[in-house]
Amino acid sequence: MSGTDKSKPGVVGGPAVILVEPQLGENIGMVARAMLNCGLDDLRLVNPRDGWPNPAAESAASGAGTVLEGARVYDSTRAAVADLHRVYATSTRSRDMVKPIVTPRQAAADLRAATGTGGAAGVLFGPERAGLTNDDTAVADAVIAVPLNPAFASLNLAQAVLIVGYEWFQAGAAVPPRDLPLAGSRAATKDELINFFERLEQALDAAGFLKPPEKRPSMARNLRDIFARADLSEQEVRTLHGVVSALIDRRDRDESQG
Amino acid sequence: MSGTDKSKPGVVGGPAVILVEPQLGENIGMVARAMLNCGLDDLRLVNPRDGWPNPAAESAASGAGTVLEGARVYDSTRAAVADLHRVYATSTRSRDMVKPIVTPRQAAADLRAATGTGGAAGVLFGPERAGLTNDDTAVADAVIAVPLNPAFASLNLAQAVLIVGYEWFQAGAAVPPRDLPLAGSRAATKDELINFFERLEQALDAAGFLKPPEKRPSMARNLRDIFARADLSEQEVRTLHGVVSALIDRRDRDESQG
């Protein structure tokens, strides 16, 4: 766990990403980008096929080069996880192995809990195509399986890292509340809203729209519902007043001249 | 929505993925793969830069070619969303737009609810680098922003589709339908909504409201935002047409008699 590192903006510690025998440098670079998107920076490589450092990884990592620079290389999966307290393996296949199988979301909650108490954690990802061997998976506490279309589950390495990292990031700070930017205005008060409703209804009464009388209450209520649902800002209520004024404007003018 | 299609295993219907002016064929192919991983197959392309079909897309889509074969091409964002009832835009940037901003998880729950009641939904993704324009975003009910490392948010197109699709898949079928009382009506289609917008704007142009000309686009967009947020039913759109007609009615009558 590397903690906060000023050279990697937004990184605040988190599980290590351990690539076991990754083949293509490009994929390692894409993994570095996926990691940094999710605020992760502890990259570990077990016997990368094309050696290390790898120019193809660097060119694919554009912007996330610092993650590659900090990567550590190991000659066995066991060595790569030696300092970790909690380790997950990833798999898209079921195997004859007695391990708990969890979703990325469940793993993320566990990882947050584990790292929150000072423990170090990591997630193992196998080589392209072949995936982790049973021996690699044996060092893990549990297996992460990504629930996706069972008839077409073909995430590439960086996508698998992205999903796990994305869930880790979401499990962090509480999910931000639904945020309605009011563009410089404040939410309309109920008073302002009702004033507008009454104004609109007066205009519609004058135009003979809210008829017959026995239907007026439900017609007016339906109209109010529309605008009530829109979470109007004070500025928007003024805009709607302007719309009503504009539409009836000529009429009034004509009447006063008539 | 295509529903179950035996040629696309695991596909059970779901939101359309709408790529606005995608540039690289390879990215379109990767999007098709990401979609099929998530059980999605309704791919729509608005003015793909390199035309359609695109051999680069086909080679990148390996295994997900059926999604490309079913892709439909449109000459405008509006045409691409015309039959949809609920539309999300995706963005990594905040803009001066009064739209609800939701996470992929919140959007997934909404999308499940919307499609669960028979509505058709879609998610807009902008061109590589540039992202969606304000005009594209204007047709959307809400904006999806992916909460990731704010100091390094650089998902590529297929990754953004994957995150949204992944959340849609995770949301499963357990989400109860959105409890929007449609009072015997169905959700308005985007086409019905935009027809109303245009009608209202014509009326306001005639009344001299949308002035000066340089402010017309933002004034019109602000008005559209208000009604877009209200989740209008088809019946409500007809009511609003009636309101506009009523307000301008006397004026027209006076004019025709004058």
Coordinates of C-alpha atoms in Angstrom, one line a residue, chain B residues 136-228:
Chain B
D136 CA -27.0 16.5 -27.8
T137 CA -27.3 16.6 -24.0
A138 CA -30.5 18.7 -24.3
V139 CA -32.5 15.7 -25.5
A140 CA -31.6 13.7 -22.3
D141 CA -33.6 13.4 -19.1
A142 CA -30.5 13.3 -17.0
V143 CA -26.7 13.1 -17.2
I144 CA -24.7 10.2 -16.0
A145 CA -21.3 11.1 -14.5
V146 CA -19.0 8.2 -13.5
P147 CA -17.5 8.9 -10.0
L148 CA -13.8 8.2 -10.5
N149 CA -10.5 9.7 -9.5
P150 CA -11.1 13.4 -10.3
A151 CA -7.4 13.9 -10.9
F152 CA -7.3 11.3 -13.6
A153 CA -10.7 10.5 -15.2
S154 CA -9.9 9.2 -18.7
L155 CA -12.2 6.4 -19.6
N156 CA -12.2 5.5 -23.3
L157 CA -15.5 5.0 -25.1
A158 CA -15.7 1.3 -24.7
Q159 CA -14.8 1.6 -21.0
A160 CA -17.6 4.2 -20.4
V161 CA -20.1 1.9 -22.1
L162 CA -18.8 -1.0 -20.1
I163 CA -19.3 0.8 -16.8
V164 CA -22.8 1.8 -17.7
G165 CA -23.7 -1.6 -19.0
Y166 CA -22.1 -3.4 -16.1
E167 CA -24.3 -1.4 -13.7
W168 CA -27.3 -2.1 -15.8
F169 CA -26.6 -5.8 -15.7
Q170 CA -26.0 -5.7 -11.9
A171 CA -29.2 -3.9 -11.3
G172 CA -30.9 -7.1 -12.5
A173 CA -34.6 -7.6 -12.6
A174 CA -35.1 -7.0 -8.9
V175 CA -35.7 -3.2 -9.1
P176 CA -39.4 -2.4 -8.7
P177 CA -40.9 -0.3 -11.5
R178 CA -40.6 3.4 -11.0
D179 CA -43.8 4.6 -9.3
L180 CA -44.7 7.3 -11.7
P181 CA -48.4 7.7 -11.9
L182 CA -49.0 8.0 -15.6
A183 CA -52.8 8.2 -15.1
G184 CA -53.7 5.8 -17.8
S185 CA -51.2 7.2 -20.3
R186 CA -47.7 6.1 -21.3
A187 CA -44.4 8.0 -21.1
A188 CA -44.1 10.5 -23.9
T189 CA -41.6 9.6 -26.6
K190 CA -38.7 12.0 -27.3
D191 CA -40.3 12.7 -30.7
E192 CA -43.6 13.8 -29.0
L193 CA -41.6 15.9 -26.5
I194 CA -39.5 17.6 -29.2
N195 CA -42.6 18.3 -31.3
F196 CA -44.0 20.1 -28.3
F197 CA -40.8 22.0 -27.7
E198 CA -40.8 23.2 -31.3
R199 CA -44.4 24.2 -31.2
L200 CA -43.8 26.2 -28.0
E201 CA -40.8 27.8 -29.4
Q202 CA -42.6 28.8 -32.6
A203 CA -45.3 30.4 -30.5
L204 CA -42.8 32.2 -28.4
D205 CA -40.9 33.4 -31.5
A206 CA -44.2 34.8 -32.8
A207 CA -44.7 36.5 -29.5
G208 CA -41.2 38.0 -29.6
F209 CA -40.2 36.2 -26.4
L210 CA -37.0 34.4 -27.5
K211 CA -34.9 37.5 -28.0
P212 CA -32.2 38.7 -28.6
P213 CA -31.3 36.1 -31.3
E214 CA -27.9 35.3 -29.7
K215 CA -29.7 34.3 -26.5
R216 CA -32.4 32.2 -28.2
P217 CA -30.5 28.8 -28.0
S218 CA -29.9 29.0 -24.3
M219 CA -33.3 30.3 -23.6
A220 CA -34.9 27.5 -25.6
R221 CA -32.6 25.0 -23.9
N222 CA -33.6 26.2 -20.5
L223 CA -37.2 25.8 -21.3
R224 CA -36.7 22.4 -22.7
D225 CA -34.8 21.4 -19.6
I226 CA -37.8 22.3 -17.4
F227 CA -40.2 20.0 -19.3
A228 CA -37.6 17.3 -19.9

